[in-house]
mmCIF file of C-alpha atoms in Angstrom:
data_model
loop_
_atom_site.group_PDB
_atom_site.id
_atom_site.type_symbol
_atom_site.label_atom_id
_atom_site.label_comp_id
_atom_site.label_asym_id
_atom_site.label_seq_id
_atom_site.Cartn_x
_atom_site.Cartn_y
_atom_site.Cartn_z
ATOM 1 C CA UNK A 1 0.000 0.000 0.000
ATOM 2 C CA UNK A 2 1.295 3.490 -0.538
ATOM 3 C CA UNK A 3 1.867 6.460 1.700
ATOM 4 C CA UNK A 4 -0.297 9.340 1.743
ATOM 5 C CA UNK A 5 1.195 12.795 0.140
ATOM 6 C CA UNK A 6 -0.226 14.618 2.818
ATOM 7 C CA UNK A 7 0.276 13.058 5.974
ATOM 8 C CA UNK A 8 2.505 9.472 5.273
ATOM 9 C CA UNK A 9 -0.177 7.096 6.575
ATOM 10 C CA UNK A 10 -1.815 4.253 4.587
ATOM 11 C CA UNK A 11 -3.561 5.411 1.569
ATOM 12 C CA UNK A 12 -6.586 3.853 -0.037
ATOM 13 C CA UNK A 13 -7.675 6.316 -2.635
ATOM 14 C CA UNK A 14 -5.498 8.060 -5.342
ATOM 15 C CA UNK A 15 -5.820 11.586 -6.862
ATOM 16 C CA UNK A 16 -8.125 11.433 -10.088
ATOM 17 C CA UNK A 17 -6.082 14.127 -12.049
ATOM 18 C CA UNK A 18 -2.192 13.290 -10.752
ATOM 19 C CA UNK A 19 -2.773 9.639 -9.549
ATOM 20 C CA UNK A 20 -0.823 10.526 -6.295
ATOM 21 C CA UNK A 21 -2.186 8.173 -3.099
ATOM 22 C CA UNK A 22 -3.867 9.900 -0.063
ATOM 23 C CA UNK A 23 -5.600 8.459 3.050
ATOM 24 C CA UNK A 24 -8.785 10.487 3.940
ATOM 25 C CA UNK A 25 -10.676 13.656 2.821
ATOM 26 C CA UNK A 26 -9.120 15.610 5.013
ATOM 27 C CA UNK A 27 -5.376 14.979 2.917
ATOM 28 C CA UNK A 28 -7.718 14.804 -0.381
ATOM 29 C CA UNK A 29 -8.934 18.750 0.574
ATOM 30 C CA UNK A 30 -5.052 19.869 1.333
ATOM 31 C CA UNK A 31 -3.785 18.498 -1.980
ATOM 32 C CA UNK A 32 -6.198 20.310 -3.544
ATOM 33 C CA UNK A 33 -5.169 23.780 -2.096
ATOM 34 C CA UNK A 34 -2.527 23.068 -4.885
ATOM 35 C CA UNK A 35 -3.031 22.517 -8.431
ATOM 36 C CA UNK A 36 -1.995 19.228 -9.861
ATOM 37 C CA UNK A 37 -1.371 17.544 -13.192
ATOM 38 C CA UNK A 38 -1.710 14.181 -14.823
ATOM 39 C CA UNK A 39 1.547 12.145 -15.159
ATOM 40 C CA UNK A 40 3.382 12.119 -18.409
ATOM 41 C CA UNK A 41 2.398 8.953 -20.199
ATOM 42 C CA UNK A 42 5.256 7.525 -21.952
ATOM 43 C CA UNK A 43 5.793 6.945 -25.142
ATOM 44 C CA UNK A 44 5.991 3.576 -26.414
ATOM 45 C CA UNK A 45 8.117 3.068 -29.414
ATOM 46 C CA UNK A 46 6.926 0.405 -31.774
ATOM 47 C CA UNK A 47 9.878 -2.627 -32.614
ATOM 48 C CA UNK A 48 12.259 -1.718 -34.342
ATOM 49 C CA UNK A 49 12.672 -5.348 -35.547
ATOM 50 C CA UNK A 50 11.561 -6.118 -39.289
ATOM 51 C CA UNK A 51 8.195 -7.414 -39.753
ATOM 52 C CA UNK A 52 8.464 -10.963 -41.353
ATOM 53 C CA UNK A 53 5.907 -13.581 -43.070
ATOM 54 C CA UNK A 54 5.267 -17.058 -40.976
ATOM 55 C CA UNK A 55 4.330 -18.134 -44.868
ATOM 56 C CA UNK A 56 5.337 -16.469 -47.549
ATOM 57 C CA UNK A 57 4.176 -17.061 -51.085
ATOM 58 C CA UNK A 58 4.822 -16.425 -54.718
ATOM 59 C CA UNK A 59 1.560 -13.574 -54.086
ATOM 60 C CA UNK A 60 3.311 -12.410 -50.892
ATOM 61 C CA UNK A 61 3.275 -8.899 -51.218
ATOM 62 C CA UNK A 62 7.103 -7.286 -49.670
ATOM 63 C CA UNK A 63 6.874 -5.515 -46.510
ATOM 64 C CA UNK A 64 8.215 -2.344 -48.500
ATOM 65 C CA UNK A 65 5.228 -2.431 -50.797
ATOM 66 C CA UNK A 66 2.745 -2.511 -47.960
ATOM 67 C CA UNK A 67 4.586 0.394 -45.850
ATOM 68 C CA UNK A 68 3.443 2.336 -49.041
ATOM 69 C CA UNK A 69 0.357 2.318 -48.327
ATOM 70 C CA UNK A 70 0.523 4.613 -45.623
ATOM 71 C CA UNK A 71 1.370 7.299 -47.759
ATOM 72 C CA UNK A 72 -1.156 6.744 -50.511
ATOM 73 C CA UNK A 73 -3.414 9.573 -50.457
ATOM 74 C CA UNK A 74 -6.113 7.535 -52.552
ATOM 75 C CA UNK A 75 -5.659 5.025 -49.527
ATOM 76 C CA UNK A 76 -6.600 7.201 -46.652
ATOM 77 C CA UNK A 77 -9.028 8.860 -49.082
ATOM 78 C CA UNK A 78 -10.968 5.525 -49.204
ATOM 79 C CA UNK A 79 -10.245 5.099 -45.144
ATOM 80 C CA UNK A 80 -12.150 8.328 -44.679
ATOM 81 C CA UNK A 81 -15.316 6.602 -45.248
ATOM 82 C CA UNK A 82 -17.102 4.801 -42.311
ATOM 83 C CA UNK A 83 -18.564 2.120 -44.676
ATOM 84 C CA UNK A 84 -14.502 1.266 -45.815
ATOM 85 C CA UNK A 85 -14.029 0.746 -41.906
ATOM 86 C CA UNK A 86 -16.137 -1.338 -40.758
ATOM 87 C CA UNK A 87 -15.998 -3.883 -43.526
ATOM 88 C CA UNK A 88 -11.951 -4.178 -43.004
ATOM 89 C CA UNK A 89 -12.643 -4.769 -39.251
ATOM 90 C CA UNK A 90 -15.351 -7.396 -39.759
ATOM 91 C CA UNK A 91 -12.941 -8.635 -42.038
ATOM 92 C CA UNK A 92 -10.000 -8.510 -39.778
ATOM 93 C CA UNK A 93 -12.394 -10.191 -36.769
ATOM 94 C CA UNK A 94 -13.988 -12.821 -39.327
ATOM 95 C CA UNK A 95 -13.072 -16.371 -38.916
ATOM 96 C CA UNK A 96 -12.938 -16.693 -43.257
ATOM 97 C CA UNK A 97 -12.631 -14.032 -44.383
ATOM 98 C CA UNK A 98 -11.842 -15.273 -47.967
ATOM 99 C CA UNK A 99 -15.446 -16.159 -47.666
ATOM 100 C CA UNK A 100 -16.068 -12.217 -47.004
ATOM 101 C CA UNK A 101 -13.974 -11.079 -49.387
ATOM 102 C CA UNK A 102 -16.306 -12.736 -52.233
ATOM 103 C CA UNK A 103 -19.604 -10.893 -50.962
ATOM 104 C CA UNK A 104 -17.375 -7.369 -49.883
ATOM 105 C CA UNK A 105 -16.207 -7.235 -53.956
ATOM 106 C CA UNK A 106 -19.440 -6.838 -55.024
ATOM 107 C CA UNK A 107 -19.605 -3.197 -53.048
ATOM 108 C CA UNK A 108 -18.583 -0.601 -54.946
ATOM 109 C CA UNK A 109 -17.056 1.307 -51.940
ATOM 110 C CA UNK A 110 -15.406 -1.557 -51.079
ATOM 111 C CA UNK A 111 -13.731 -2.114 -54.512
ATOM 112 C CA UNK A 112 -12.640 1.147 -55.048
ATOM 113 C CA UNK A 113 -10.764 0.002 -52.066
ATOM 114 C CA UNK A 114 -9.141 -2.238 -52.994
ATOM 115 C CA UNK A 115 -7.984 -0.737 -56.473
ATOM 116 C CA UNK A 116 -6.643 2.300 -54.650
ATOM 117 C CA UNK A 117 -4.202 -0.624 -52.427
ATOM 118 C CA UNK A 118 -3.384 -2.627 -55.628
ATOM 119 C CA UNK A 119 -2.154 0.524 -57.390
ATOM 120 C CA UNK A 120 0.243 1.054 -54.446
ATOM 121 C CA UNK A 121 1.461 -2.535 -54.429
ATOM 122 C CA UNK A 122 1.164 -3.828 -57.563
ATOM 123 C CA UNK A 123 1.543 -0.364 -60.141
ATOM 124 C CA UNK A 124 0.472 -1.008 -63.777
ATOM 125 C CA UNK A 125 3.477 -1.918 -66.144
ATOM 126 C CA UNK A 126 3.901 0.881 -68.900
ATOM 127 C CA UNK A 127 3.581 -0.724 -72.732
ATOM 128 C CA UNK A 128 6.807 0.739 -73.626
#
């Protein structure tokens, strides 16, 4: 158990704003005769260590490719729209979602979608 700020005693309640313990309403009052803040949350930094495939393919798509994605504007265009969202997390939650995928093509929204990704990973060849 922790300490009270105020008076060192046993705390059982904590400070809604900075999280710091104190025992009774009494300490709760004093602390408040000075303002608080909340505590820094820290930052956490995402692995640094490369993303790999537990099965890659011949369609395996590199991990290069996909990290374009996140700068397609056409992407985040199509990510702007509710509709997009919740099909790719039904997706993403869906036990086959092959099965999905079938009935999701036939949305328009949904396509446009998916074109806007394949032109990112998978650009048209030029006919030169």
């Amino acid at each position: 158990m922790n300490a009270c700020i105020q008076c060192n005693e046993a705390s059982s309640y904590k400070c809604p704003i900075c999280r710091k313990p104190y025992c009774s309403v009494a300490c709760c009052k004093l602390h408040r005769e000075t303002p608080c803040t909340a505590p820094e949350i820290p930052k956490v930094e995402p692995p640094k260590e490369p993303m790999t495939f537990d099965f890659p393919t011949e369609d395996t798509v590199p991990i290069e490719k996909l990290e374009l994605l996140k700068q397609s504007s056409e992407v985040k265009a199509c990510l702007d729209n509710p509709h997009v969202r919740t099909i790719l997390e039904l997706l993403d939650k869906s036990p086959h979602p092959d099965q999905l995928i079938q009935e999701y093509m036939q949305e328009p929204i949904f396509t446009e979608f998916v074109d806007a990704c394949l032109k990112v990973v998978q650009p048209p060849e030029n006919d030169e």
